[in-house]
Amino acid sequence: MPKVSSAESRAIGPLAERQLRRWARTLALRAQRAPERLPEDLHPFVAISRQAGAGGEDVGRVVAAALDCECLDHELLTYLAERCHVPTMLLEFVDETTSTLVRDIFTRWLDARVITQDEFVRRLGEVMLMAVHDAPTVFVGRGAQFILPREKALAVQVIAPLERRIADTMVRRRLDRKAAETWVRETDEDRAHFVRHQFHQDPSDPRTYDLVINLERIDHETAARVIVDAYRHRFGLPATPGGRERDAPSP
């Protein structure tokens, strides 16, 4: 297996990197023994969808810390790039935030190493499956609740007012207002297209989610507590703060 570059290793963190490598070994063993068989006894997981600039990634990290589990966002791209033997940058062009037009132009320009978005989602599903087979996990984006068994998911959407999302994007990405407005609008459109094209679901339908949390008047920590409480209630887990969820029986 190719070695992850030092820059990518720093980006995903040592704990996440060890987990991803362990899943890689498990995937290889499963392919040798019974490639058609899916893992059983999957752990419950949190799937966070988010409006662009709303702060869903930050909420996901707080939830994962409270549940003592991994939060996987861009880490999935880094790992898949290793498995597909391509730079992470190339997979970003088939990820949820890349417009169809840009992706099509870019794919024509590159060589055969670029995988299609359908293949990307298939491989993404393998990694997600191994993650929840190993332990409870928080996924940010990429349609985890549509890829994995829905009965194991607490599906959450994190939203915020447009003006706040634009203002936060200006600060986080160091953009002027016009560029931030464009980024928010295009990212929302591209994520919605990804879900509609790959999973034939409407991401704007609130019935898609178990919880919709508006960060207009609550902070990330409060939102995370609501999600953690809902997760524990949904899957019959003890409401003891700081307890490890990975040892609890999976319903």
Coordinates of C-alpha atoms in Angstrom, one line a residue:
M1 CA 0.0 0.0 0.0
P2 CA 1.5 3.4 -0.9
K3 CA 2.7 5.6 1.9
V4 CA 0.6 8.6 2.9
S5 CA 2.6 11.8 2.5
S6 CA 3.6 13.7 5.6
A7 CA 1.3 16.6 4.7
E8 CA -1.7 14.4 4.3
S9 CA -0.8 12.6 7.6
R10 CA -0.8 15.8 9.4
A11 CA -4.1 16.7 7.8
I12 CA -6.0 13.6 9.0
G13 CA -4.2 13.2 12.4
P14 CA -2.4 10.2 13.8
L15 CA -5.4 8.5 15.4
A16 CA -7.6 8.8 12.3
E17 CA -4.7 7.5 10.1
R18 CA -4.2 4.5 12.3
Q19 CA -8.0 3.7 12.1
L20 CA -8.0 4.1 8.3
R21 CA -5.0 1.8 7.9
R22 CA -6.6 -0.8 10.2
W23 CA -9.8 -0.7 8.1
A24 CA -7.6 -1.2 5.0
R25 CA -6.2 -4.4 6.4
T26 CA -9.7 -5.6 7.3
L27 CA -11.0 -4.8 3.8
A28 CA -8.1 -6.8 2.3
L29 CA -8.8 -9.8 4.5
R30 CA -12.6 -9.6 3.8
A31 CA -11.9 -9.5 0.0
Q32 CA -9.7 -12.6 0.3
R33 CA -12.2 -14.6 2.4
A34 CA -15.7 -13.6 1.4
P35 CA -15.8 -10.6 -1.0
E36 CA -19.6 -10.8 -1.4
R37 CA -20.4 -10.8 2.3
L38 CA -21.2 -7.6 4.2
P39 CA -20.0 -7.1 7.8
E40 CA -22.7 -7.8 10.4
D41 CA -23.5 -6.1 13.7
L42 CA -22.8 -2.6 12.5
H43 CA -22.5 0.1 15.1
P44 CA -24.9 3.1 15.0
F45 CA -23.5 6.3 13.6
V46 CA -24.2 10.0 13.2
A47 CA -24.5 11.4 9.6
I48 CA -24.3 15.1 9.5
S49 CA -25.4 17.0 6.4
R50 CA -24.7 20.7 6.4
Q51 CA -25.4 23.9 4.5
A52 CA -22.2 25.5 3.2
G53 CA -20.6 27.7 5.9
A54 CA -23.1 26.6 8.6
G55 CA -20.4 25.0 10.8
G56 CA -21.5 21.4 10.5
E57 CA -17.9 20.2 10.4
D58 CA -17.2 21.9 13.8
V59 CA -20.4 20.4 15.3
G60 CA -19.4 17.0 14.1
R61 CA -16.0 17.2 15.8
V62 CA -17.7 18.1 19.1
V63 CA -20.2 15.3 18.8
A64 CA -17.4 12.8 18.1
A65 CA -15.4 14.0 21.1
A66 CA -18.5 13.6 23.3
L67 CA -19.1 10.1 22.0
D68 CA -15.4 9.2 22.1
C69 CA -15.3 8.1 18.4
E70 CA -13.9 9.2 15.1
C71 CA -15.3 12.1 13.0
L72 CA -14.6 11.4 9.3
D73 CA -14.9 14.3 6.8
H74 CA -12.0 15.1 4.5
E75 CA -10.1 12.1 6.1
L76 CA -12.1 9.9 3.8
L77 CA -10.7 11.5 0.7
T78 CA -7.1 11.2 2.0
Y79 CA -7.6 7.5 2.6
L80 CA -9.4 6.8 -0.7
A81 CA -6.6 8.6 -2.5
E82 CA -4.2 6.2 -1.0
R83 CA -6.3 3.2 -2.0
C84 CA -6.9 4.5 -5.5
H85 CA -3.2 5.4 -5.9
V86 CA -4.1 9.0 -6.9
P87 CA -3.4 12.4 -5.2
T88 CA -6.1 13.6 -2.9
M89 CA -6.6 16.6 -5.1
L90 CA -7.9 14.4 -7.9
L91 CA -10.6 12.8 -5.7
E92 CA -11.7 16.3 -4.8
F93 CA -13.0 16.6 -8.4
V94 CA -15.4 13.7 -7.9
D95 CA -16.4 14.6 -4.3
E96 CA -19.7 16.2 -3.3
T97 CA -18.5 19.8 -3.7
T98 CA -17.4 19.7 -7.3
S99 CA -19.8 20.9 -10.0
T100 CA -20.6 18.5 -12.8
L101 CA -19.2 20.9 -15.5
V102 CA -15.9 21.4 -13.8
R103 CA -15.6 17.6 -13.1
D104 CA -16.4 16.7 -16.7
I105 CA -13.8 19.1 -18.1
F106 CA -11.2 18.1 -15.6
T107 CA -11.8 14.3 -16.2
R108 CA -11.3 14.7 -20.0
W109 CA -8.1 16.6 -19.4
L110 CA -6.6 14.0 -17.0
D111 CA -5.4 10.5 -17.7
A112 CA -7.2 7.2 -16.8
R113 CA -6.2 7.4 -13.1
V114 CA -9.2 9.5 -12.4
I115 CA -12.1 7.5 -11.1
T116 CA -15.7 8.2 -11.9
Q117 CA -18.0 9.6 -9.3
D118 CA -20.0 6.4 -9.2
E119 CA -16.8 4.4 -8.5
F120 CA -15.8 7.0 -5.9
V121 CA -19.2 6.5 -4.1
R122 CA -18.8 2.7 -4.2
R123 CA -15.3 2.8 -2.7
L124 CA -16.5 5.5 -0.2
G125 CA -19.2 3.1 0.9
E126 CA -16.7 0.3 1.5
V127 CA -14.7 2.6 3.9
M128 CA -17.8 3.8 5.6
L129 CA -19.0 0.2 6.1
M130 CA -15.7 -0.8 7.7
A131 CA -15.8 2.2 9.9
V132 CA -19.2 1.4 11.5
H133 CA -18.3 -2.3 11.6
D134 CA -15.4 -1.3 13.8
A135 CA -17.0 1.4 16.1
P136 CA -19.6 4.2 16.2
T137 CA -18.6 7.0 13.9
V138 CA -19.6 10.5 13.0
F139 CA -19.7 11.2 9.3
V140 CA -19.8 14.7 7.9
G141 CA -21.4 14.9 4.5
R142 CA -21.1 12.5 1.5
G143 CA -24.5 10.9 2.1
A144 CA -23.6 8.4 4.8
Q145 CA -27.3 7.9 5.8
F146 CA -28.0 6.9 2.1
I147 CA -25.0 4.5 1.8
L148 CA -25.2 2.7 5.1
P149 CA -28.3 1.0 6.7
R150 CA -30.7 3.8 7.6
E151 CA -31.8 2.0 10.7
K152 CA -28.3 2.5 12.1
A153 CA -28.2 6.2 11.4
L154 CA -29.0 9.4 13.3
A155 CA -29.3 11.7 10.3
V156 CA -28.8 15.4 11.2
Q157 CA -28.9 18.5 9.1
V158 CA -27.1 21.6 10.4
I159 CA -28.3 24.9 8.9
A160 CA -27.7 28.6 9.6
P161 CA -29.0 31.9 8.1
L162 CA -27.4 32.9 4.8
E163 CA -25.9 36.1 6.0
R164 CA -24.1 34.3 8.9
R165 CA -22.8 31.6 6.5
I166 CA -21.4 34.2 4.2
A167 CA -19.8 36.2 7.0
D168 CA -18.2 33.0 8.5
T169 CA -17.0 32.0 5.1
M170 CA -15.3 35.3 4.5
V171 CA -13.4 34.8 7.8
R172 CA -12.6 31.1 7.4
R173 CA -11.6 31.2 3.8
R174 CA -10.3 34.7 3.7
L175 CA -12.6 35.8 0.9
D176 CA -14.2 39.0 0.0
R177 CA -18.0 39.2 0.2
K178 CA -18.6 38.5 -3.4
A179 CA -16.3 35.4 -3.5
A180 CA -17.8 34.1 -0.2
E181 CA -21.4 34.5 -1.6
T182 CA -20.3 32.6 -4.7
W183 CA -18.6 29.8 -2.7
V184 CA -21.7 29.3 -0.4
R185 CA -24.1 29.2 -3.3
E186 CA -22.1 26.9 -5.5
T187 CA -21.2 24.6 -2.7
D188 CA -24.8 24.2 -1.7
E189 CA -25.8 23.5 -5.3
D190 CA -23.0 21.0 -5.8
R191 CA -23.8 19.1 -2.6
A192 CA -27.4 19.0 -3.5
H193 CA -26.6 17.7 -7.0
F194 CA -24.4 15.0 -5.5
V195 CA -27.2 13.7 -3.3
R196 CA -29.8 13.8 -6.0
H197 CA -27.6 12.2 -8.6
Q198 CA -26.1 9.5 -6.5
F199 CA -28.9 8.7 -4.1
H200 CA -32.1 10.1 -5.8
Q201 CA -33.0 11.9 -2.6
D202 CA -34.0 15.5 -2.0
P203 CA -31.5 17.0 0.6
S204 CA -33.9 20.0 1.1
D205 CA -36.7 17.7 2.4
P206 CA -36.6 17.9 6.3
R207 CA -38.1 14.4 6.4
T208 CA -34.8 13.1 5.2
Y209 CA -33.4 13.8 8.7
D210 CA -34.0 12.9 12.2
L211 CA -32.9 16.3 13.4
V212 CA -32.6 19.7 11.7
I213 CA -30.6 22.1 13.9
N214 CA -30.5 25.8 13.2
L215 CA -27.3 27.5 14.5
E216 CA -28.8 31.0 14.3
R217 CA -29.2 31.2 18.1
I218 CA -27.3 28.3 19.6
D219 CA -23.6 27.5 19.6
H220 CA -21.8 24.4 18.4
E221 CA -21.5 22.9 21.9
T222 CA -25.2 23.2 22.5
A223 CA -26.0 21.7 19.1
A224 CA -23.6 18.8 19.8
R225 CA -25.3 18.1 23.1
V226 CA -28.7 17.9 21.4
I227 CA -27.3 15.5 18.8
V228 CA -25.5 13.3 21.4
D229 CA -28.7 13.1 23.6
A230 CA -30.7 12.2 20.5
Y231 CA -28.2 9.5 19.5
R232 CA -28.2 7.9 23.0
H233 CA -32.0 8.0 23.1
R234 CA -32.3 6.7 19.5
F235 CA -30.1 3.7 20.2
G236 CA -30.9 3.0 23.8
L237 CA -27.5 4.0 25.1
P238 CA -26.8 5.2 28.7
A239 CA -26.9 9.0 29.1
T240 CA -23.7 9.1 31.1
P241 CA -21.4 11.9 29.8
G242 CA -17.9 10.8 28.8
G243 CA -18.8 7.1 28.5
R244 CA -17.4 5.1 25.6
E245 CA -20.1 4.2 23.2
R246 CA -18.1 1.7 21.1
D247 CA -18.7 -1.1 23.7
A248 CA -22.4 -0.7 23.8
P249 CA -24.5 -3.4 22.0
S250 CA -25.7 -2.4 18.6
P251 CA -29.5 -2.5 18.2

